Coordinates of C-alpha atoms in Angstrom, one line a residue:
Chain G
X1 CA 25.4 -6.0 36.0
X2 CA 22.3 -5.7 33.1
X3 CA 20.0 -8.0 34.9
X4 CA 20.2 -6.4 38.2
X5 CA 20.0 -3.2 36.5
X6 CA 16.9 -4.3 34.8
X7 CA 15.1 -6.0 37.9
X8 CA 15.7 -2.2 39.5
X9 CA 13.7 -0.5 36.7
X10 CA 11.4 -2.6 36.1
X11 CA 10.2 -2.8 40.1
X12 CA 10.3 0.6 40.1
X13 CA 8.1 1.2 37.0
X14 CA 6.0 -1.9 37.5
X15 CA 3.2 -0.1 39.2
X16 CA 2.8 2.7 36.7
X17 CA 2.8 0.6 34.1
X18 CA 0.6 -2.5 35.5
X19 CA -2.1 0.5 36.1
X20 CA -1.6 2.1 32.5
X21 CA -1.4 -1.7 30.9
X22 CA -4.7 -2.5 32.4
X23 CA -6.5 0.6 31.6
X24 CA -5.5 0.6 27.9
X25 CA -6.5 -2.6 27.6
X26 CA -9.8 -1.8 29.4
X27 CA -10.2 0.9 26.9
X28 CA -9.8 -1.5 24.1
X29 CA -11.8 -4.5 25.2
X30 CA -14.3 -3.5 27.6
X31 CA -14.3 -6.4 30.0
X32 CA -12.4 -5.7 32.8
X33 CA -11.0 -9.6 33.6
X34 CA -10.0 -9.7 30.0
X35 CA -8.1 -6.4 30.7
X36 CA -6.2 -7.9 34.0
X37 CA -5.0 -10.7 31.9
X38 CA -4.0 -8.9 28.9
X39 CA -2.3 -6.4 31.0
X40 CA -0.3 -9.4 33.0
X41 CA 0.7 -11.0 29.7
X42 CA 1.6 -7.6 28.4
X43 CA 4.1 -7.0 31.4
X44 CA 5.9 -10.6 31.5
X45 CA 6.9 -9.7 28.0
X46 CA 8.0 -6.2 28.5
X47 CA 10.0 -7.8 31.2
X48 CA 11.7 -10.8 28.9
X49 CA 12.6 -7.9 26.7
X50 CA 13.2 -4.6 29.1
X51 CA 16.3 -3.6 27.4
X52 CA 14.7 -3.2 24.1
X53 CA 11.5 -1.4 25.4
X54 CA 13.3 1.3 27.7
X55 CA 16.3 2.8 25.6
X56 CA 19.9 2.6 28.2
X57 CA 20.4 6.7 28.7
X58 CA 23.1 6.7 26.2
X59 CA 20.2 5.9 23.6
X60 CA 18.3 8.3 24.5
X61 CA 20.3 11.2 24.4
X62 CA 21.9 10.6 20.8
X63 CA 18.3 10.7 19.8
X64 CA 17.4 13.4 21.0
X65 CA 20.8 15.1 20.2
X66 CA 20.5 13.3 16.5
X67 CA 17.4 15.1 15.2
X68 CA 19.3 18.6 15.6
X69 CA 15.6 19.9 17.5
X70 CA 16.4 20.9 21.1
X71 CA 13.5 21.2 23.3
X72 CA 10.7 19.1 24.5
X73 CA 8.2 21.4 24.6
X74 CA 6.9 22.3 21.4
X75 CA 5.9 18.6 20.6
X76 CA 2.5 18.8 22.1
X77 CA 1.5 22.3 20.3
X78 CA 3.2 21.2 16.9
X79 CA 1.1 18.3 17.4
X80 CA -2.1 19.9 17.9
X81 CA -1.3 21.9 15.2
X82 CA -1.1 19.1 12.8
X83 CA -4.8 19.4 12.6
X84 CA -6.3 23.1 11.1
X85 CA -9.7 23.2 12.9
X86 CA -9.9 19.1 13.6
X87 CA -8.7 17.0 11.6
X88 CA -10.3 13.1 11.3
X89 CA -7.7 10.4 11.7
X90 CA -10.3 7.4 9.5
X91 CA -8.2 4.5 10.9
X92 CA -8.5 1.3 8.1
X93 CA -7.1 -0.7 10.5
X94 CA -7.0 -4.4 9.5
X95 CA -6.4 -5.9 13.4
X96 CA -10.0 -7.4 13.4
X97 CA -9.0 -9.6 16.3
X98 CA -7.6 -9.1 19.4
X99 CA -4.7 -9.7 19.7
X100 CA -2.4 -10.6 22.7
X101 CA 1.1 -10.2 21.0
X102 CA 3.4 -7.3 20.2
X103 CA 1.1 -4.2 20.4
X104 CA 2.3 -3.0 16.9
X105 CA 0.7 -3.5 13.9
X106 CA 0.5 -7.6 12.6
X107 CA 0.2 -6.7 8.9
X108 CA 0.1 -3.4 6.5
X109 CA -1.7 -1.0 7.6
X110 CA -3.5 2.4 5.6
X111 CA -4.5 5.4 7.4
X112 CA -6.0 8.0 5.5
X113 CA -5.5 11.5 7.7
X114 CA -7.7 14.1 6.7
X115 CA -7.5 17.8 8.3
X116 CA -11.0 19.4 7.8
X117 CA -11.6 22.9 7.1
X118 CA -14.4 23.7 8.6
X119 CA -15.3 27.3 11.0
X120 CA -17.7 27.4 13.7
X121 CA -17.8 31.3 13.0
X122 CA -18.8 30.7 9.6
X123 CA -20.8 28.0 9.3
X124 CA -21.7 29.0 5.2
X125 CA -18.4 27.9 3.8
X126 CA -19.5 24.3 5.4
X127 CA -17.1 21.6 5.8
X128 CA -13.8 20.3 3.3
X129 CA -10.9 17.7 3.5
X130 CA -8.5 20.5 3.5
X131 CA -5.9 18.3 3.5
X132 CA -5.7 14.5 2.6
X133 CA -3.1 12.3 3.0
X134 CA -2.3 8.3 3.1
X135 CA -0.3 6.7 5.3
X136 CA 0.4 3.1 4.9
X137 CA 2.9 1.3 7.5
X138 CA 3.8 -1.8 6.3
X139 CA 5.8 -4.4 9.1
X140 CA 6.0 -7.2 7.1
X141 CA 8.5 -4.8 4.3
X142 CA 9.6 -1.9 7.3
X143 CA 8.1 0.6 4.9
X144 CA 6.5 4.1 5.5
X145 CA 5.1 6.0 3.1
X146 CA 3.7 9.2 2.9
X147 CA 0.9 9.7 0.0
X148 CA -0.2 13.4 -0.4
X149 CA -3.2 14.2 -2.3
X150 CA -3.9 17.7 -4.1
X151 CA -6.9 19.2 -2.7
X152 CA -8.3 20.0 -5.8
X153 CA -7.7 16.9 -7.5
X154 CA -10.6 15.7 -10.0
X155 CA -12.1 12.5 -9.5
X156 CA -15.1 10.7 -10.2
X157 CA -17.0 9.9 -6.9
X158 CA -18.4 6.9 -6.0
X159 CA -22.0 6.2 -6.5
X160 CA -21.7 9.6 -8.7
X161 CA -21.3 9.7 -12.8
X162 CA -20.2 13.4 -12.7
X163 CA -16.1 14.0 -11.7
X164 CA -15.9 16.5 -8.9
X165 CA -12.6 18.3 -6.6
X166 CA -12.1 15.3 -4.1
X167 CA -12.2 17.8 -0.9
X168 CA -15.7 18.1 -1.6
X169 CA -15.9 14.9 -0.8
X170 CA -14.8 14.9 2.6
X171 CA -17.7 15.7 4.9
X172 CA -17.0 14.9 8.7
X173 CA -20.4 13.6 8.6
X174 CA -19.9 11.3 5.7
X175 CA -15.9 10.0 6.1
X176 CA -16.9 6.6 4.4
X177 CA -17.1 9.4 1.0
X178 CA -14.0 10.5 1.1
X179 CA -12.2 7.0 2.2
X180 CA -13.9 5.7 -0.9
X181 CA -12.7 8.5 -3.5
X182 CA -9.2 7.9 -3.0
X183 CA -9.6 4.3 -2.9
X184 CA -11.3 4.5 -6.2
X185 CA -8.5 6.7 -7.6
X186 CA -5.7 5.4 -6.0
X187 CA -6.9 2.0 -5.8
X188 CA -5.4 1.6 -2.4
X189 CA -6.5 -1.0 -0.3
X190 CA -8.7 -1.3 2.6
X191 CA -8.1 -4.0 4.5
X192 CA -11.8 -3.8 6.9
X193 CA -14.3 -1.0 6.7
X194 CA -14.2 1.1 9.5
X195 CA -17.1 1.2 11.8
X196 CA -19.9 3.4 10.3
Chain A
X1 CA 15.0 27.2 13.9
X2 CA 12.1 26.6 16.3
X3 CA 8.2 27.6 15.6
X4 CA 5.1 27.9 18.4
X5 CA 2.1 26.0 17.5
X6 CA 0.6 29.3 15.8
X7 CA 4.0 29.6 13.2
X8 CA 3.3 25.3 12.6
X9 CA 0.1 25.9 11.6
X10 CA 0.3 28.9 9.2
X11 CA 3.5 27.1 7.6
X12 CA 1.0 23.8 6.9
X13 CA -1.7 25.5 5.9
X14 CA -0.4 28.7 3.9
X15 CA -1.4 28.1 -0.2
X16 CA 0.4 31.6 -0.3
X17 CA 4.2 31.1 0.9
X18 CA 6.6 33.2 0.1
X19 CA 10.0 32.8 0.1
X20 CA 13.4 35.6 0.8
X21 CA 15.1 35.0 -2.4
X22 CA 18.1 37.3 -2.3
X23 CA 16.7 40.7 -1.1
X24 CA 13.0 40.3 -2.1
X25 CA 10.0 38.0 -1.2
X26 CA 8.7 35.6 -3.7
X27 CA 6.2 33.8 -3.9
X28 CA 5.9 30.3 -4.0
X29 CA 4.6 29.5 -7.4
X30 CA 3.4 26.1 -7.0
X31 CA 0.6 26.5 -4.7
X32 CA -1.0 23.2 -3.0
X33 CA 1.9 21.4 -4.8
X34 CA 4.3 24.0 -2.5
X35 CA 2.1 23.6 0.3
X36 CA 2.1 19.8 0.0
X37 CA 5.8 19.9 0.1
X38 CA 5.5 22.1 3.1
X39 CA 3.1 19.7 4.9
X40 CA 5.2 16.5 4.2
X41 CA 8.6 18.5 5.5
X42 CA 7.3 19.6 8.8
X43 CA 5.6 16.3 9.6
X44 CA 8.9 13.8 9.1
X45 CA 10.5 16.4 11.3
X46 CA 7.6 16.1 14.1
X47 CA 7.5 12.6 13.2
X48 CA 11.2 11.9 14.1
X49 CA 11.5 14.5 16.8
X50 CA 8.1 12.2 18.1
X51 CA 9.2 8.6 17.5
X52 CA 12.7 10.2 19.9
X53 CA 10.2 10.8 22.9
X54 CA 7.9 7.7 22.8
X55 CA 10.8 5.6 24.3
X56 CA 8.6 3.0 26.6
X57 CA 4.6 2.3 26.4
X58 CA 3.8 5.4 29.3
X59 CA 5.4 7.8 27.2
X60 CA 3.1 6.1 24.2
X61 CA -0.2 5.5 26.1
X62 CA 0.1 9.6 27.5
X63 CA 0.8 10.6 23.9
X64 CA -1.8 9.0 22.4
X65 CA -4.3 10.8 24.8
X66 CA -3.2 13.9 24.2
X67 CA -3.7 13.5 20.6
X68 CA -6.8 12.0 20.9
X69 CA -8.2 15.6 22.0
X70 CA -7.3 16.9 19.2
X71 CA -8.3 14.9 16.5
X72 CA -11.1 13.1 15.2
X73 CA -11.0 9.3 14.9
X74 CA -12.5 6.6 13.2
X75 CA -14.9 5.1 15.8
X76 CA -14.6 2.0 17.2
X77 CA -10.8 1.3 17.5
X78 CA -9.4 4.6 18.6
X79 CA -6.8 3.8 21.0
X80 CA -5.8 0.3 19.4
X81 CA -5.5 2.0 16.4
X82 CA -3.0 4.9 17.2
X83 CA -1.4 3.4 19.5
X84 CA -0.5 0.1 17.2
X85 CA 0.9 2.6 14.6
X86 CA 3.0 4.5 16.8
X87 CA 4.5 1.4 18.2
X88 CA 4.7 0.3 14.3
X89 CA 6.6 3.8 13.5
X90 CA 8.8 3.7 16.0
X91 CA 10.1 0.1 15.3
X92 CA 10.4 0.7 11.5
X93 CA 12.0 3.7 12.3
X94 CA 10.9 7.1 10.5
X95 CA 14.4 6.7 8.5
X96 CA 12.0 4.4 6.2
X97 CA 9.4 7.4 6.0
X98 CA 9.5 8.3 2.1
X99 CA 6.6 10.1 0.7
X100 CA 5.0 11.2 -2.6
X101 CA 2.1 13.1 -4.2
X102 CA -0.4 12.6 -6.7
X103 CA 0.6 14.4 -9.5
X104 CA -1.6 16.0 -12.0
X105 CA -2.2 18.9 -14.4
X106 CA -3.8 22.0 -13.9
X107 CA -7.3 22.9 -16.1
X108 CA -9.9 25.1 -16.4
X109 CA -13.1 22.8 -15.8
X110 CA -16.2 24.4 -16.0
X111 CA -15.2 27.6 -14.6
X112 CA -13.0 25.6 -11.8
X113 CA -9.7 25.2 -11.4
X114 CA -8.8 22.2 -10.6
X115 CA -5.9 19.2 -11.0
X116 CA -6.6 16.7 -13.3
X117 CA -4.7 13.2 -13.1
X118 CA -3.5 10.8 -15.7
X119 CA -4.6 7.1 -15.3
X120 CA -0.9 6.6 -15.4
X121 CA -0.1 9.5 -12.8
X122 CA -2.6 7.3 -10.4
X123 CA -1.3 4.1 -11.0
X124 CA 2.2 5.8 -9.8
X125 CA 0.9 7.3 -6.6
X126 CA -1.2 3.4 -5.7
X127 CA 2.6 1.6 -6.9
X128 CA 4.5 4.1 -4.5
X129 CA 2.1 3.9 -1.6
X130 CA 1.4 0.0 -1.8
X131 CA 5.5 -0.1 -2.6
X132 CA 4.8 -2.1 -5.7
X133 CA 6.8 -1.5 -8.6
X134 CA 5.6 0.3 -11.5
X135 CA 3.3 -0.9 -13.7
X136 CA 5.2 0.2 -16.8
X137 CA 8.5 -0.3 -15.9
X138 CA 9.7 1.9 -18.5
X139 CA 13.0 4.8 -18.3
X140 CA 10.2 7.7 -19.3
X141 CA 8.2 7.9 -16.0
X142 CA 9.8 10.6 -13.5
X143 CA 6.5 11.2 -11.8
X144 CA 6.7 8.4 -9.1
X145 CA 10.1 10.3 -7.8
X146 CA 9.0 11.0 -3.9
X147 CA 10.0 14.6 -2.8
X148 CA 11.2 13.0 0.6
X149 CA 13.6 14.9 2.4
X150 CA 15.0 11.6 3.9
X151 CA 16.7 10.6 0.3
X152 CA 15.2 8.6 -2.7
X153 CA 12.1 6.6 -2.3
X154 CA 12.8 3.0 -1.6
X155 CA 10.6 1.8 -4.7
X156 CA 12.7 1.2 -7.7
X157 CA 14.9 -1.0 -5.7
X158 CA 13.8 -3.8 -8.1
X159 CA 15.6 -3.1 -10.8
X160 CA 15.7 -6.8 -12.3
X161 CA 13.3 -7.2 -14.6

């Protein structure tokens, strides 16, 4: 039966996850009673909706088996490798408040993702937005997209008159440039400005 | 085909690609446009082969720390922030993933070479990534076509005028 099935899981994950739900939401809030509370409320609702959190087996494997990639292991590497030298992740996140519902996003979302090319054994050549890209997830339409933008694209700068490449623009110690250049060209919105 | 993070990385970053066409190497002619490409390619494929493995908030909460080391993030809302989007992806579901890419021309400004967009080429890439439709909703505008490997960009689904 599915709800005996469930109550076994979910017992024998609830520890793991009670300690993970309360230290994420420590690491969010920073008040550790708020945390406990959040991390109860999280866990009553995984459990009224356990067979949509934890994919049955069968899900699982047609996943895995759908994307035609075999192997778990390169994820963490190919992941690292994402980002050149580092890469800055400048997170316009519009989720002001906190909130206690789903944990996914509550309303359209733009990331701009930036990998920096920058070489501690060559500290002349200084520091670019090697690559730039937008990523906008959008719950309210279930949309994804993917915006790339040309390295050496000409733009006009903010707070400058004269047009310039927009990875010149993108010094890690000045982010709030670069989020501003494209914003200016692409006119994408920015929901809240990130913390300086 | 299968690469090691060292392959990944040169295939991402690589301006100078070049490709076995028949018997001999060419090479790619289109340069950060090629790279781009490139770029967008490999990550719907991480993206997908990702979204597979963050099936329950562990999986989610271990991911997002071992990304954290590796990249640099917006102060303030790191954790919320990552974490909300990858709980976002993997509901949407990276089937919905199109993407797109500023286009412009190529010119010699002062000494530089750089791209140089239309207003028009901008107002495509800010309609395709805020999924509005196109400001001119005319037949002659090819640019806003996304070069997603996952089939044609959900945009011009309003077709009524």
């Amino acid at each position: 039966m599915r709800g005996n099935q469930t109550d076994l899981v979910f017992t024998d994950r609830f520890e793991a996850l009670a300690s993970i739900a309360h230290r994420v939401s420590f690491r969010i809030l920073g008040d550790r009673h708020l945390a406990e509370e959040i991390a109860q409320e999280a866990l009553a609702r995984a459990y009224s909706r356990w067979t949509k959190v934890v994919p049955t087996p069968a899900e699982r494997t047609s996943a895995e088996v759908g994307d035609g990639i075999p192997g778990a292991a390169p994820v963490a590497t190919a992941a690292t490798a994402v980002a050149p030298d580092s890469a800055s992740v400048s997170a316009a996140s519009g989720a002001s408040t906190a909130s206690t519902t789903a944990p996914g996003l509550t309303h359209a979302t733009t990331y701009l993702i930036v990998g920096v090319d920058a070489r501690a054994d060559d500290p002349a050549i200084g520091s670019r937005g090697d690559t730039i890209m937008l990523l906008r997830v959008d719950p309210s339409t279930d949309t994804v997209r993917l915006l790339s933008v040309p390295r050496d694209l000409w733009v006009t700068v903010p707070g400058s008159s004269r047009p310039g490449r927009i990875n010149a623009t993108a010094k890690p110690d000045n982010p709030e440039d670069l989020v501003s250049a494209p914003e200016t060209s692409t006119r994408a919105s920015r929901s809240t400005a990130a913390d300086a | 085909m299968k690469l090691d993070g060292a392959q990944a990385l040169a295939l991402v970053r690589s301006r100078h690609t070049q490709y076995l066409v028949g018997t001999t190497w060419t090479e790619d002619p289109r340069s950060d446009f090629g790279r781009i490409e490139r770029q967008q390619v490999f990550l719907e494929i991480l993206a997908a082969k990702l979204l597979g493995q963050l099936g329950d908030p562990t999986s989610i909460d271990d991911f997002v720390s071992v990304a954290a080391k590796s990249l640099v993030v917006d102060s303030g809302r790191t954790s919320r922030a990552l974490v909300s989007a990858a709980w976002s992806l993997r509901s949407i579901g990276i089937g919905r993933l199109t993407t797109d890419t500023v286009q412009a021309t190529g010119q010699i400004v002062g000494g530089q070479s750089v791209l140089v967009p239309t207003d028009a080429q901008l107002a495509d890439a800010s309609a395709f990534l805020l999924a509005s439709p196109p400001a001119d909703a005319g037949q002659t505008d090819t640019t806003a076509a996304g070069t997603t490997a996952a089939g044609p960009p959900a945009a011009p689904t309003s077709h009524s005028p």
